[in-house]
PDB file of C-alpha atoms and ligand atoms in Angstrom:
ATOM      1  CA  MET A  27      32.546   0.224 -59.193  1.00 53.00           C
ATOM      2  CA  ILE A  28      28.744   0.629 -59.340  1.00 55.00           C
ATOM      3  CA  GLU A  29      27.048  -1.485 -61.992  1.00 53.00           C
ATOM      4  CA  GLN A  30      25.386   0.555 -64.712  1.00 50.00           C
ATOM      5  CA  GLY A  31      21.991  -0.277 -66.187  1.00 52.00           C
ATOM      6  CA  GLU A  32      20.220  -1.093 -62.919  1.00 71.00           C
ATOM      7  CA  GLY A  33      17.718   1.415 -61.655  1.00 84.00           C
ATOM      8  CA  LEU A  34      14.738   2.114 -59.458  1.00 93.00           C
ATOM      9  CA  ARG A  35      11.226   2.146 -60.875  1.00 95.00           C
ATOM     10  CA  HIS A  36      10.409   5.117 -58.637  1.00 96.00           C
ATOM     11  CA  ARG A  37      11.360   8.693 -59.554  1.00 96.00           C
ATOM     12  CA  HIS A  38      11.270   9.841 -55.903  1.00 97.00           C
ATOM     13  CA  LEU A  39      11.798   8.276 -52.489  1.00 98.00           C
ATOM     14  CA  LEU A  40       8.729   9.350 -50.509  1.00 98.00           C
ATOM     15  CA  GLY A  41       8.225   6.181 -48.462  1.00 98.00           C
ATOM     16  CA  LEU A  42       8.847   2.438 -48.579  1.00 98.00           C
ATOM     17  CA  ALA A  43       5.230   1.273 -48.753  1.00 97.00           C
ATOM     18  CA  THR A  44       5.457   1.028 -52.556  1.00 96.00           C
ATOM     19  CA  TYR A  45       9.063  -0.157 -52.878  1.00 98.00           C
ATOM     20  CA  GLU A  46       9.335  -3.823 -53.821  1.00 97.00           C
ATOM     21  CA  ALA A  47      11.940  -6.326 -52.644  1.00 98.00           C
ATOM     22  CA  ASP A  48      14.165  -6.043 -55.735  1.00 97.00           C
ATOM     23  CA  GLU A  49      14.363  -2.250 -55.334  1.00 97.00           C
ATOM     24  CA  LEU A  50      15.220  -2.513 -51.621  1.00 98.00           C
ATOM     25  CA  GLU A  51      17.869  -5.115 -52.420  1.00 98.00           C
ATOM     26  CA  LEU A  52      19.322  -2.889 -55.165  1.00 98.00           C
ATOM     27  CA  ILE A  53      19.621   0.010 -52.710  1.00 98.00           C
ATOM     28  CA  LEU A  54      21.335  -2.230 -50.126  1.00 98.00           C
ATOM     29  CA  ARG A  55      23.722  -3.682 -52.718  1.00 98.00           C
ATOM     30  CA  THR A  56      24.610  -0.210 -53.960  1.00 98.00           C
ATOM     31  CA  ALA A  57      25.060   1.085 -50.390  1.00 98.00           C
ATOM     32  CA  ARG A  58      27.531  -1.722 -49.623  1.00 98.00           C
ATOM     33  CA  GLN A  59      29.581  -0.659 -52.634  1.00 97.00           C
ATOM     34  CA  PHE A  60      29.502   3.027 -51.654  1.00 98.00           C
ATOM     35  CA  ARG A  61      30.359   2.193 -48.032  1.00 98.00           C
ATOM     36  CA  GLU A  62      33.754   1.100 -49.245  1.00 96.00           C
ATOM     37  CA  VAL A  63      34.405   4.715 -50.390  1.00 96.00           C
ATOM     38  CA  LEU A  64      34.005   5.903 -46.781  1.00 96.00           C
ATOM     39  CA  TYR A  65      37.108   3.912 -45.765  1.00 95.00           C
ATOM     40  CA  ARG A  66      39.374   5.176 -48.556  1.00 95.00           C
ATOM     41  CA  ARG A  67      42.081   7.765 -47.964  1.00 94.00           C
ATOM     42  CA  ILE A  68      40.311  10.117 -50.387  1.00 95.00           C
ATOM     43  CA  ARG A  69      36.630   9.657 -49.568  1.00 95.00           C
ATOM     44  CA  ARG A  70      35.156  11.150 -52.721  1.00 96.00           C
ATOM     45  CA  VAL A  71      33.921   9.837 -56.085  1.00 97.00           C
ATOM     46  CA  PRO A  72      32.774  11.951 -59.072  1.00 97.00           C
ATOM     47  CA  THR A  73      29.421  10.142 -59.429  1.00 96.00           C
ATOM     48  CA  LEU A  74      27.104  13.167 -58.974  1.00 97.00           C
ATOM     49  CA  ARG A  75      29.349  15.848 -60.447  1.00 97.00           C
ATOM     50  CA  GLY A  76      27.119  18.473 -62.094  1.00 96.00           C
ATOM     51  CA  ILE A  77      24.060  17.622 -59.952  1.00 97.00           C
ATOM     52  CA  THR A  78      22.762  20.260 -57.508  1.00 97.00           C
ATOM     53  CA  ILE A  79      20.928  19.108 -54.385  1.00 97.00           C
ATOM     54  CA  VAL A  80      19.091  21.241 -51.823  1.00 96.00           C
ATOM     55  CA  ASN A  81      18.599  19.977 -48.283  1.00 97.00           C
ATOM     56  CA  LEU A  82      15.348  21.471 -46.963  1.00 96.00           C
ATOM     57  CA  PHE A  83      15.201  20.971 -43.203  1.00 96.00           C
ATOM     58  CA  PHE A  84      12.090  22.418 -41.579  1.00 95.00           C
ATOM     59  CA  GLU A  85      12.642  20.335 -38.422  1.00 94.00           C
ATOM     60  CA  PRO A  86      15.714  19.747 -36.234  1.00 92.00           C
ATOM     61  CA  SER A  87      18.046  16.907 -37.210  1.00 96.00           C
ATOM     62  CA  THR A  88      21.593  15.798 -36.473  1.00 96.00           C
ATOM     63  CA  ARG A  89      22.125  12.370 -38.069  1.00 97.00           C
ATOM     64  CA  THR A  90      19.914  12.700 -41.149  1.00 98.00           C
ATOM     65  CA  ARG A  91      20.979  16.237 -42.083  1.00 97.00           C
ATOM     66  CA  ILE A  92      24.708  15.647 -41.620  1.00 98.00           C
ATOM     67  CA  SER A  93      24.695  12.275 -43.347  1.00 98.00           C
ATOM     68  CA  PHE A  94      22.790  13.609 -46.375  1.00 98.00           C
ATOM     69  CA  GLU A  95      25.270  16.487 -46.605  1.00 98.00           C
ATOM     70  CA  LEU A  96      28.213  14.096 -46.289  1.00 98.00           C
ATOM     71  CA  ALA A  97      26.720  11.668 -48.814  1.00 98.00           C
ATOM     72  CA  GLU A  98      26.305  14.521 -51.318  1.00 98.00           C
ATOM     73  CA  LYS A  99      29.875  15.730 -50.776  1.00 98.00           C
ATOM     74  CA  ARG A 100      31.282  12.177 -51.060  1.00 98.00           C
ATOM     75  CA  LEU A 101      29.495  11.941 -54.450  1.00 98.00           C
ATOM     76  CA  SER A 102      30.793  15.393 -55.588  1.00 98.00           C
ATOM     77  CA  ALA A 103      27.327  16.956 -55.893  1.00 98.00           C
ATOM     78  CA  ASP A 104      26.836  20.703 -55.404  1.00 97.00           C
ATOM     79  CA  THR A 105      24.770  21.250 -52.267  1.00 97.00           C
ATOM     80  CA  ILE A 106      22.703  23.998 -50.688  1.00 94.00           C
ATOM     81  CA  ASN A 107      21.468  23.769 -47.109  1.00 95.00           C
ATOM     82  CA  PHE A 108      18.213  25.361 -46.059  1.00 92.00           C
ATOM     83  CA  SER A 109      16.940  25.386 -42.501  1.00 89.00           C
ATOM     84  CA  LYS A 110      13.697  26.911 -41.342  1.00 89.00           C
ATOM     85  CA  SER A 111      15.290  29.161 -38.757  1.00 84.00           C
ATOM     86  CA  GLY A 112      16.781  32.222 -40.405  1.00 78.00           C
ATOM     87  CA  SER A 113      14.783  31.681 -43.615  1.00 86.00           C
ATOM     88  CA  SER A 114      11.841  33.610 -45.084  1.00 88.00           C
ATOM     89  CA  VAL A 115       9.473  30.960 -43.659  1.00 88.00           C
ATOM     90  CA  SER A 116       9.517  33.145 -40.526  1.00 83.00           C
ATOM     91  CA  LYS A 117       8.088  35.938 -42.728  1.00 87.00           C
ATOM     92  CA  GLY A 118       5.197  33.697 -43.752  1.00 89.00           C
ATOM     93  CA  GLU A 119       6.523  32.160 -46.997  1.00 92.00           C
ATOM     94  CA  THR A 120       4.834  28.834 -47.784  1.00 93.00           C
ATOM     95  CA  LEU A 121       6.539  25.505 -48.490  1.00 93.00           C
ATOM     96  CA  LYS A 122       5.405  25.724 -52.132  1.00 93.00           C
ATOM     97  CA  ASP A 123       6.812  29.241 -52.641  1.00 93.00           C
ATOM     98  CA  THR A 124      10.036  28.410 -50.779  1.00 92.00           C
ATOM     99  CA  ALA A 125      10.587  25.300 -52.892  1.00 89.00           C
ATOM    100  CA  GLN A 126       9.719  26.963 -56.202  1.00 92.00           C
ATOM    101  CA  ASN A 127      12.053  29.876 -55.471  1.00 91.00           C
ATOM    102  CA  ILE A 128      14.916  27.526 -54.659  1.00 89.00           C
ATOM    103  CA  GLU A 129      14.201  25.448 -57.757  1.00 89.00           C
ATOM    104  CA  ALA A 130      14.273  28.631 -59.872  1.00 90.00           C
ATOM    105  CA  MET A 131      17.968  28.750 -58.975  1.00 89.00           C
ATOM    106  CA  LYS A 132      18.308  25.432 -60.901  1.00 91.00           C
ATOM    107  CA  VAL A 133      18.230  22.590 -58.421  1.00 95.00           C
ATOM    108  CA  ASP A 134      18.045  18.928 -59.547  1.00 96.00           C
ATOM    109  CA  MET A 135      17.186  17.092 -56.336  1.00 97.00           C
ATOM    110  CA  ALA A 136      15.555  18.095 -53.047  1.00 97.00           C
ATOM    111  CA  VAL A 137      15.877  16.334 -49.704  1.00 97.00           C
ATOM    112  CA  ILE A 138      13.126  17.368 -47.311  1.00 97.00           C
ATOM    113  CA  ARG A 139      12.433  16.921 -43.607  1.00 97.00           C
ATOM    114  CA  HIS A 140       9.169  18.449 -42.489  1.00 96.00           C
ATOM    115  CA  GLN A 141       6.846  18.199 -39.511  1.00 94.00           C
ATOM    116  CA  SER A 142       3.771  17.553 -41.714  1.00 95.00           C
ATOM    117  CA  PRO A 143       2.943  14.046 -42.990  1.00 97.00           C
ATOM    118  CA  GLY A 144       2.740  14.208 -46.785  1.00 96.00           C
ATOM    119  CA  ALA A 145       5.080  17.203 -47.146  1.00 96.00           C
ATOM    120  CA  ALA A 146       7.489  15.275 -49.392  1.00 96.00           C
ATOM    121  CA  HIS A 147       4.642  14.140 -51.637  1.00 97.00           C
ATOM    122  CA  PHE A 148       3.296  17.709 -51.771  1.00 95.00           C
ATOM    123  CA  LEU A 149       6.744  18.910 -52.841  1.00 95.00           C
ATOM    124  CA  THR A 150       6.681  16.595 -55.884  1.00 95.00           C
ATOM    125  CA  GLN A 151       3.579  18.503 -57.038  1.00 94.00           C
ATOM    126  CA  CYS A 152       5.311  21.888 -56.703  1.00 93.00           C
ATOM    127  CA  VAL A 153       8.713  21.270 -58.321  1.00 94.00           C
ATOM    128  CA  ASP A 154      10.295  19.166 -61.072  1.00 94.00           C
ATOM    129  CA  ALA A 155      13.217  18.158 -58.873  1.00 96.00           C
ATOM    130  CA  VAL A 156      13.623  14.568 -57.688  1.00 97.00           C
ATOM    131  CA  VAL A 157      12.416  14.467 -54.053  1.00 97.00           C
ATOM    132  CA  VAL A 158      13.805  12.416 -51.172  1.00 98.00           C
ATOM    133  CA  ASN A 159      11.826  12.239 -47.938  1.00 98.00           C
ATOM    134  CA  ALA A 160      14.105  12.708 -44.921  1.00 98.00           C
ATOM    135  CA  GLY A 161      11.182  12.297 -42.486  1.00 98.00           C
ATOM    136  CA  ASP A 162       7.668  13.765 -42.769  1.00 98.00           C
ATOM    137  CA  GLY A 163       5.815  14.039 -39.490  1.00 95.00           C
ATOM    138  CA  ALA A 164       4.684  10.647 -38.218  1.00 93.00           C
ATOM    139  CA  HIS A 165       4.347   9.290 -41.789  1.00 96.00           C
ATOM    140  CA  GLU A 166       7.637   7.795 -43.086  1.00 98.00           C
ATOM    141  CA  HIS A 167      11.415   8.046 -42.706  1.00 98.00           C
ATOM    142  CA  PRO A 168      12.516   5.811 -45.570  1.00 98.00           C
ATOM    143  CA  THR A 169      16.283   6.371 -45.481  1.00 98.00           C
ATOM    144  CA  GLN A 170      16.293   5.570 -41.737  1.00 98.00           C
ATOM    145  CA  ALA A 171      14.624   2.220 -42.432  1.00 98.00           C
ATOM    146  CA  LEU A 172      17.049   1.554 -45.303  1.00 98.00           C
ATOM    147  CA  LEU A 173      20.067   2.161 -43.078  1.00 98.00           C
ATOM    148  CA  ASP A 174      18.424  -0.080 -40.472  1.00 98.00           C
ATOM    149  CA  LEU A 175      18.046  -2.805 -43.121  1.00 98.00           C
ATOM    150  CA  LEU A 176      21.706  -2.442 -44.089  1.00 98.00           C
ATOM    151  CA  THR A 177      22.736  -2.784 -40.432  1.00 98.00           C
ATOM    152  CA  VAL A 178      20.532  -5.846 -39.949  1.00 98.00           C
ATOM    153  CA  SER A 179      21.958  -7.415 -43.104  1.00 98.00           C
ATOM    154  CA  ASP A 180      25.495  -6.884 -41.740  1.00 98.00           C
ATOM    155  CA  ASN A 181      24.578  -9.128 -38.806  1.00 98.00           C
ATOM    156  CA  PHE A 182      22.274 -11.781 -40.301  1.00 98.00           C
ATOM    157  CA  ASP A 183      22.413 -13.858 -43.484  1.00 97.00           C
ATOM    158  CA  SER A 184      18.802 -13.287 -44.507  1.00 98.00           C
ATOM    159  CA  PHE A 185      15.681 -11.275 -43.676  1.00 98.00           C
ATOM    160  CA  ASP A 186      13.521 -14.288 -44.413  1.00 98.00           C
ATOM    161  CA  GLY A 187      11.991 -15.471 -41.124  1.00 98.00           C
ATOM    162  CA  LEU A 188      14.034 -13.009 -39.039  1.00 98.00           C
ATOM    163  CA  ASN A 189      12.167 -11.903 -35.904  1.00 98.00           C
ATOM    164  CA  VAL A 190      12.321  -8.138 -35.402  1.00 98.00           C
ATOM    165  CA  SER A 191      10.589  -6.367 -32.523  1.00 98.00           C
ATOM    166  CA  ILE A 192      10.006  -2.617 -32.631  1.00 98.00           C
ATOM    167  CA  VAL A 193       9.444  -1.239 -29.148  1.00 98.00           C
ATOM    168  CA  GLY A 194       8.072   2.134 -28.108  1.00 96.00           C
ATOM    169  CA  ASP A 195       5.811   4.887 -29.323  1.00 94.00           C
ATOM    170  CA  ILE A 196       4.529   3.275 -32.517  1.00 95.00           C
ATOM    171  CA  THR A 197       1.778   5.852 -33.096  1.00 92.00           C
ATOM    172  CA  HIS A 198       4.136   8.791 -33.478  1.00 91.00           C
ATOM    173  CA  SER A 199       6.940   6.879 -35.225  1.00 94.00           C
ATOM    174  CA  ARG A 200       7.740   7.398 -38.904  1.00 96.00           C
ATOM    175  CA  VAL A 201      10.733   5.071 -38.347  1.00 97.00           C
ATOM    176  CA  ALA A 202       8.417   2.227 -37.266  1.00 97.00           C
ATOM    177  CA  ARG A 203       6.132   2.759 -40.250  1.00 97.00           C
ATOM    178  CA  SER A 204       8.966   2.653 -42.819  1.00 98.00           C
ATOM    179  CA  ASN A 205      10.593  -0.328 -41.107  1.00 98.00           C
ATOM    180  CA  VAL A 206       7.350  -2.314 -40.999  1.00 98.00           C
ATOM    181  CA  HIS A 207       6.874  -1.860 -44.762  1.00 97.00           C
ATOM    182  CA  ALA A 208      10.469  -2.728 -45.654  1.00 98.00           C
ATOM    183  CA  LEU A 209      10.990  -5.608 -43.214  1.00 98.00           C
ATOM    184  CA  ARG A 210       7.695  -7.245 -44.198  1.00 98.00           C
ATOM    185  CA  THR A 211       8.535  -6.841 -47.908  1.00 98.00           C
ATOM    186  CA  LEU A 212      11.833  -8.670 -47.335  1.00 98.00           C
ATOM    187  CA  GLY A 213      10.193 -11.525 -45.402  1.00 98.00           C
ATOM    188  CA  ALA A 214      10.930 -10.654 -41.759  1.00 98.00           C
ATOM    189  CA  ASN A 215       8.411 -11.227 -38.968  1.00 98.00           C
ATOM    190  CA  VAL A 216       7.673  -7.929 -37.211  1.00 98.00           C
ATOM    191  CA  THR A 217       6.327  -7.521 -33.684  1.00 98.00           C
ATOM    192  CA  LEU A 218       5.258  -4.103 -32.431  1.00 98.00           C
ATOM    193  CA  CYS A 219       5.406  -3.532 -28.690  1.00 98.00           C
ATOM    194  CA  GLY A 220       4.402  -0.539 -26.616  1.00 96.00           C
ATOM    195  CA  PRO A 221       1.788   0.899 -24.296  1.00 94.00           C
ATOM    196  CA  ARG A 222      -1.795   0.759 -25.571  1.00 94.00           C
ATOM    197  CA  THR A 223      -1.758   4.583 -25.653  1.00 91.00           C
ATOM    198  CA  MET A 224       1.126   4.477 -28.152  1.00 93.00           C
ATOM    199  CA  MET A 225      -0.238   1.793 -30.495  1.00 95.00           C
ATOM    200  CA  PRO A 226      -2.309   2.872 -33.519  1.00 93.00           C
ATOM    201  CA  ARG A 227      -5.672   1.185 -33.965  1.00 90.00           C
ATOM    202  CA  GLU A 228      -5.906  -1.665 -36.477  1.00 86.00           C
ATOM    203  CA  VAL A 229      -2.121  -1.785 -36.830  1.00 90.00           C
ATOM    204  CA  GLU A 230      -2.366  -5.596 -37.268  1.00 91.00           C
ATOM    205  CA  SER A 231      -3.679  -4.909 -40.775  1.00 92.00           C
ATOM    206  CA  LEU A 232      -0.030  -4.193 -41.700  1.00 92.00           C
ATOM    207  CA  GLY A 233       0.746  -7.894 -41.121  1.00 95.00           C
ATOM    208  CA  VAL A 234       2.511  -7.452 -37.785  1.00 98.00           C
ATOM    209  CA  ARG A 235       2.082  -9.057 -34.370  1.00 97.00           C
ATOM    210  CA  VAL A 236       1.195  -6.677 -31.527  1.00 97.00           C
ATOM    211  CA  THR A 237       2.014  -7.087 -27.855  1.00 97.00           C
ATOM    212  CA  HIS A 238       1.977  -4.784 -24.856  1.00 97.00           C
ATOM    213  CA  ARG A 239       4.496  -6.898 -22.919  1.00 98.00           C
ATOM    214  CA  LEU A 240       8.212  -6.401 -23.494  1.00 98.00           C
ATOM    215  CA  ASP A 241       9.089  -9.942 -22.335  1.00 98.00           C
ATOM    216  CA  GLU A 242       6.762 -11.350 -24.987  1.00 98.00           C
ATOM    217  CA  ALA A 243       8.291  -9.085 -27.669  1.00 98.00           C
ATOM    218  CA  LEU A 244      11.830 -10.219 -26.802  1.00 98.00           C
ATOM    219  CA  GLU A 245      11.089 -13.960 -26.658  1.00 98.00           C
ATOM    220  CA  GLY A 246      12.646 -15.544 -29.772  1.00 97.00           C
ATOM    221  CA  CYS A 247      13.559 -12.107 -31.073  1.00 98.00           C
ATOM    222  CA  ASP A 248      16.686 -11.561 -33.217  1.00 98.00           C
ATOM    223  CA  VAL A 249      16.651  -7.753 -33.410  1.00 98.00           C
ATOM    224  CA  ALA A 250      15.088  -5.252 -31.005  1.00 98.00           C
ATOM    225  CA  MET A 251      14.633  -1.737 -32.359  1.00 98.00           C
ATOM    226  CA  ALA A 252      13.882   0.710 -29.567  1.00 98.00           C
ATOM    227  CA  LEU A 253      12.143   3.938 -30.577  1.00 97.00           C
ATOM    228  CA  ARG A 254      12.690   7.342 -29.087  1.00 93.00           C
ATOM    229  CA  ILE A 255       9.920   8.674 -26.867  1.00 89.00           C
ATOM    230  CA  GLN A 256       8.943  11.745 -28.858  1.00 77.00           C
ATOM    231  CA  LEU A 257       7.936  14.199 -26.191  1.00 68.00           C
ATOM    232  CA  GLU A 258       7.758  16.994 -28.779  1.00 64.00           C
ATOM    233  CA  ARG A 259       4.981  15.194 -30.751  1.00 60.00           C
ATOM    234  CA  GLN A 260       2.788  14.202 -27.823  1.00 59.00           C
ATOM    235  CA  GLY A 261      -0.004  16.634 -27.081  1.00 47.00           C
ATOM    236  CA  ALA A 262      -0.846  14.828 -23.849  1.00 54.00           C
ATOM    237  CA  SER A 263       1.267  12.571 -21.704  1.00 70.00           C
ATOM    238  CA  LEU A 264       0.715   8.994 -22.866  1.00 79.00           C
ATOM    239  CA  PHE A 265       2.300   7.318 -19.818  1.00 79.00           C
ATOM    240  CA  PRO A 266       2.582   8.336 -16.171  1.00 81.00           C
ATOM    241  CA  THR A 267       6.345   8.967 -15.863  1.00 86.00           C
ATOM    242  CA  LEU A 268       9.561   8.340 -17.811  1.00 88.00           C
ATOM    243  CA  ARG A 269      10.714   6.084 -14.952  1.00 90.00           C
ATOM    244  CA  GLU A 270       7.596   3.945 -15.289  1.00 91.00           C
ATOM    245  CA  TYR A 271       8.077   3.788 -19.059  1.00 93.00           C
ATOM    246  CA  HIS A 272      11.668   2.629 -18.566  1.00 95.00           C
ATOM    247  CA  ASN A 273      10.640   0.001 -16.010  1.00 96.00           C
ATOM    248  CA  THR A 274       7.946  -1.390 -18.328  1.00 96.00           C
ATOM    249  CA  PHE A 275       9.284  -0.921 -21.881  1.00 97.00           C
ATOM    250  CA  GLY A 276      12.950   0.070 -21.474  1.00 97.00           C
ATOM    251  CA  ILE A 277      15.548  -2.520 -22.554  1.00 98.00           C
ATOM    252  CA  GLN A 278      17.877  -3.212 -19.637  1.00 98.00           C
ATOM    253  CA  MET A 279      21.015  -5.254 -18.981  1.00 98.00           C
ATOM    254  CA  ASP A 280      19.048  -8.224 -17.662  1.00 97.00           C
ATOM    255  CA  HIS A 281      17.252  -8.434 -21.027  1.00 98.00           C
ATOM    256  CA  LEU A 282      20.646  -8.757 -22.736  1.00 98.00           C
ATOM    257  CA  GLU A 283      21.649 -11.446 -20.232  1.00 98.00           C
ATOM    258  CA  ARG A 284      18.426 -13.416 -20.816  1.00 97.00           C
ATOM    259  CA  HIS A 285      18.705 -13.053 -24.615  1.00 98.00           C
ATOM    260  CA  PRO A 286      22.418 -13.519 -25.363  1.00 97.00           C
ATOM    261  CA  ASP A 287      22.087 -13.202 -29.176  1.00 97.00           C
ATOM    262  CA  LEU A 288      19.774 -10.200 -29.243  1.00 98.00           C
ATOM    263  CA  LEU A 289      20.935  -7.273 -31.417  1.00 98.00           C
ATOM    264  CA  ILE A 290      19.936  -3.804 -30.172  1.00 98.00           C
ATOM    265  CA  MET A 291      19.170  -0.922 -32.519  1.00 98.00           C
ATOM    266  CA  HIS A 292      17.911   2.628 -32.052  1.00 98.00           C
ATOM    267  CA  PRO A 293      17.461   5.356 -34.702  1.00 98.00           C
ATOM    268  CA  GLY A 294      18.663   8.094 -32.347  1.00 96.00           C
ATOM    269  CA  PRO A 295      18.677  10.432 -30.651  1.00 96.00           C
ATOM    270  CA  VAL A 296      18.542   8.118 -27.617  1.00 96.00           C
ATOM    271  CA  ASN A 297      16.980   9.178 -24.330  1.00 94.00           C
ATOM    272  CA  ARG A 298      19.451   7.268 -22.131  1.00 96.00           C
ATOM    273  CA  GLY A 299      17.695   5.586 -19.235  1.00 96.00           C
ATOM    274  CA  VAL A 300      14.311   5.736 -20.978  1.00 94.00           C
ATOM    275  CA  GLU A 301      14.143   3.522 -24.100  1.00 96.00           C
ATOM    276  CA  LEU A 302      17.465   1.864 -23.294  1.00 98.00           C
ATOM    277  CA  ALA A 303      19.463   1.656 -20.081  1.00 98.00           C
ATOM    278  CA  SER A 304      22.646   3.667 -20.486  1.00 98.00           C
ATOM    279  CA  GLU A 305      24.805   0.483 -20.222  1.00 98.00           C
ATOM    280  CA  VAL A 306      22.746  -1.064 -23.032  1.00 98.00           C
ATOM    281  CA  VAL A 307      23.449   1.927 -25.321  1.00 98.00           C
ATOM    282  CA  ASP A 308      27.197   1.345 -24.830  1.00 98.00           C
ATOM    283  CA  HIS A 309      27.015  -2.467 -25.029  1.00 98.00           C
ATOM    284  CA  GLU A 310      28.814  -4.282 -27.865  1.00 97.00           C
ATOM    285  CA  ARG A 311      25.497  -5.759 -29.035  1.00 98.00           C
ATOM    286  CA  ALA A 312      24.079  -2.268 -29.562  1.00 98.00           C
ATOM    287  CA  VAL A 313      24.894  -1.266 -33.148  1.00 98.00           C
ATOM    288  CA  ILE A 314      23.630   2.306 -32.936  1.00 98.00           C
ATOM    289  CA  LEU A 315      26.803   3.915 -34.264  1.00 98.00           C
ATOM    290  CA  ASP A 316      27.043   1.323 -37.070  1.00 98.00           C
ATOM    291  CA  GLN A 317      23.548   2.485 -38.050  1.00 98.00           C
ATOM    292  CA  VAL A 318      24.862   6.048 -38.274  1.00 98.00           C
ATOM    293  CA  THR A 319      27.824   5.054 -40.478  1.00 97.00           C
ATOM    294  CA  ASN A 320      25.488   3.049 -42.692  1.00 98.00           C
ATOM    295  CA  GLY A 321      23.319   6.146 -43.008  1.00 98.00           C
ATOM    296  CA  VAL A 322      25.932   7.868 -45.150  1.00 98.00           C
ATOM    297  CA  ALA A 323      26.331   4.834 -47.443  1.00 98.00           C
ATOM    298  CA  VAL A 324      22.576   4.340 -47.830  1.00 98.00           C
ATOM    299  CA  ARG A 325      22.006   8.014 -48.644  1.00 98.00           C
ATOM    300  CA  MET A 326      24.808   7.890 -51.231  1.00 98.00           C
ATOM    301  CA  ALA A 327      23.064   4.886 -52.798  1.00 98.00           C
ATOM    302  CA  VAL A 328      19.629   6.519 -52.818  1.00 98.00           C
ATOM    303  CA  LEU A 329      20.905   9.786 -54.322  1.00 98.00           C
ATOM    304  CA  TYR A 330      22.911   7.922 -56.949  1.00 97.00           C
ATOM    305  CA  LEU A 331      20.065   5.601 -57.962  1.00 97.00           C
ATOM    306  CA  LEU A 332      17.492   8.419 -58.118  1.00 97.00           C
ATOM    307  CA  SER A 333      19.849  10.742 -59.986  1.00 96.00           C
ATOM    308  CA  GLY A 334      19.105   8.701 -63.101  1.00 91.00           C
ATOM    309  CA  SER A 335      15.723  10.488 -63.145  1.00 86.00           C
ATOM    310  CA  VAL A 336      17.182  13.989 -63.123  1.00 89.00           C
ATOM    311  CA  GLU A 337      15.848  15.748 -66.217  1.00 64.00           C
ATOM    312  CA  ASN A 338      18.454  16.705 -68.851  1.00 53.00           C
ATOM    313  CA  ARG A 339      21.190  15.096 -66.815  1.00 57.00           C
ATOM    314  CA  THR A 340      24.546  15.847 -68.452  1.00 53.00           C
ATOM    315  CA  GLY A 341      27.584  13.606 -68.494  1.00 47.00           C
ATOM    316  CA  GLU A 342      30.364  13.997 -65.962  1.00 44.00           C
ATOM    317  CA  ASP A 343      32.100  16.505 -68.202  1.00 42.00           C
ATOM    318  CA  GLY A 344      28.905  18.431 -68.826  1.00 39.00           C
ATOM    319  CA  GLU A 345      28.545  17.047 -72.353  1.00 38.00           C
TER     320      GLU A 345
HETATM  321  N1   CP B   3      17.328   9.166 -36.697  1.00 85.16           N
HETATM  322  C1   CP B   3      17.145  10.461 -37.022  1.00 85.16           C
HETATM  323  O1   CP B   3      16.362  10.789 -37.903  1.00 85.16           O
HETATM  324  O2   CP B   3      17.916  11.333 -36.304  1.00 85.16           O
HETATM  325  P1   CP B   3      17.922  12.911 -36.535  1.00 85.16           P
HETATM  326  O3   CP B   3      16.588  13.442 -36.099  1.00 85.16           O
HETATM  327  O4   CP B   3      19.057  13.432 -35.686  1.00 85.16           O
HETATM  328  O5   CP B   3      18.142  13.174 -37.996  1.00 85.16           O
END
């Protein structure tokens, strides 16, 4: 089913800033092939038999954690799940020691979500395993952006010239950062929209347009990606009230009426009535649950393509 001989130039997936268009397209092509497995009666292929993957989650997650676990099971990998609570991290063990101890049990690949930007990169310096970043602080969330790309490509013929607006707390968003890199690499026009207090300085240097007016961001826009207001990352309140945020930057039904072809996306979890009106979340032009389904396929593709770098990889029969 999956073509042999194609591969990624990268050994790890730490972020999308250094991934080129042909690598992004390979991941999307491979994900479309794996997505077909999810609709079979027996949703399992032997592709990663013999590979052991540890999921290191130092931060809460629903979608990313479950979809990585499902992707690994669908590919027949052996998996171990680590979460910070209940682990020896509470006794003071460092990330390096935790990772090296787990690797000593013979692990081939490590998926990591961590609150610190750069944690995934740091892990590559501590272990030989192939590392996949499942979100590191406000730095990058590459598999989220890849599943967003897959969802966009399900709805549009090409990224070239597509107008995508990302709305919300850009400063604290690893999803925005990964999407800007990937969308720009594939030729889309990206607009970032949010309050001045949530917009990083000199963000235009990434080749994006910046506006602080939602109406301007939605004019001529094909895809609007709303970002979650991350109350847990904000040391100080960056806007007066959630109601005011919703009134100024929340996407509401009248936006859908004024822009009848606009596609609505959100990485989740959604704060209903804040980034999106509740009716917008449930609207047929909101593809939020399609994004979640695509998350499993994209993570299968990433794990499969990176598994080629696993040292001393044996054949399916262990030969
Ligand atoms: N989109 C996303 O990363 O969701 P989780 O935090 O639930 O994994």
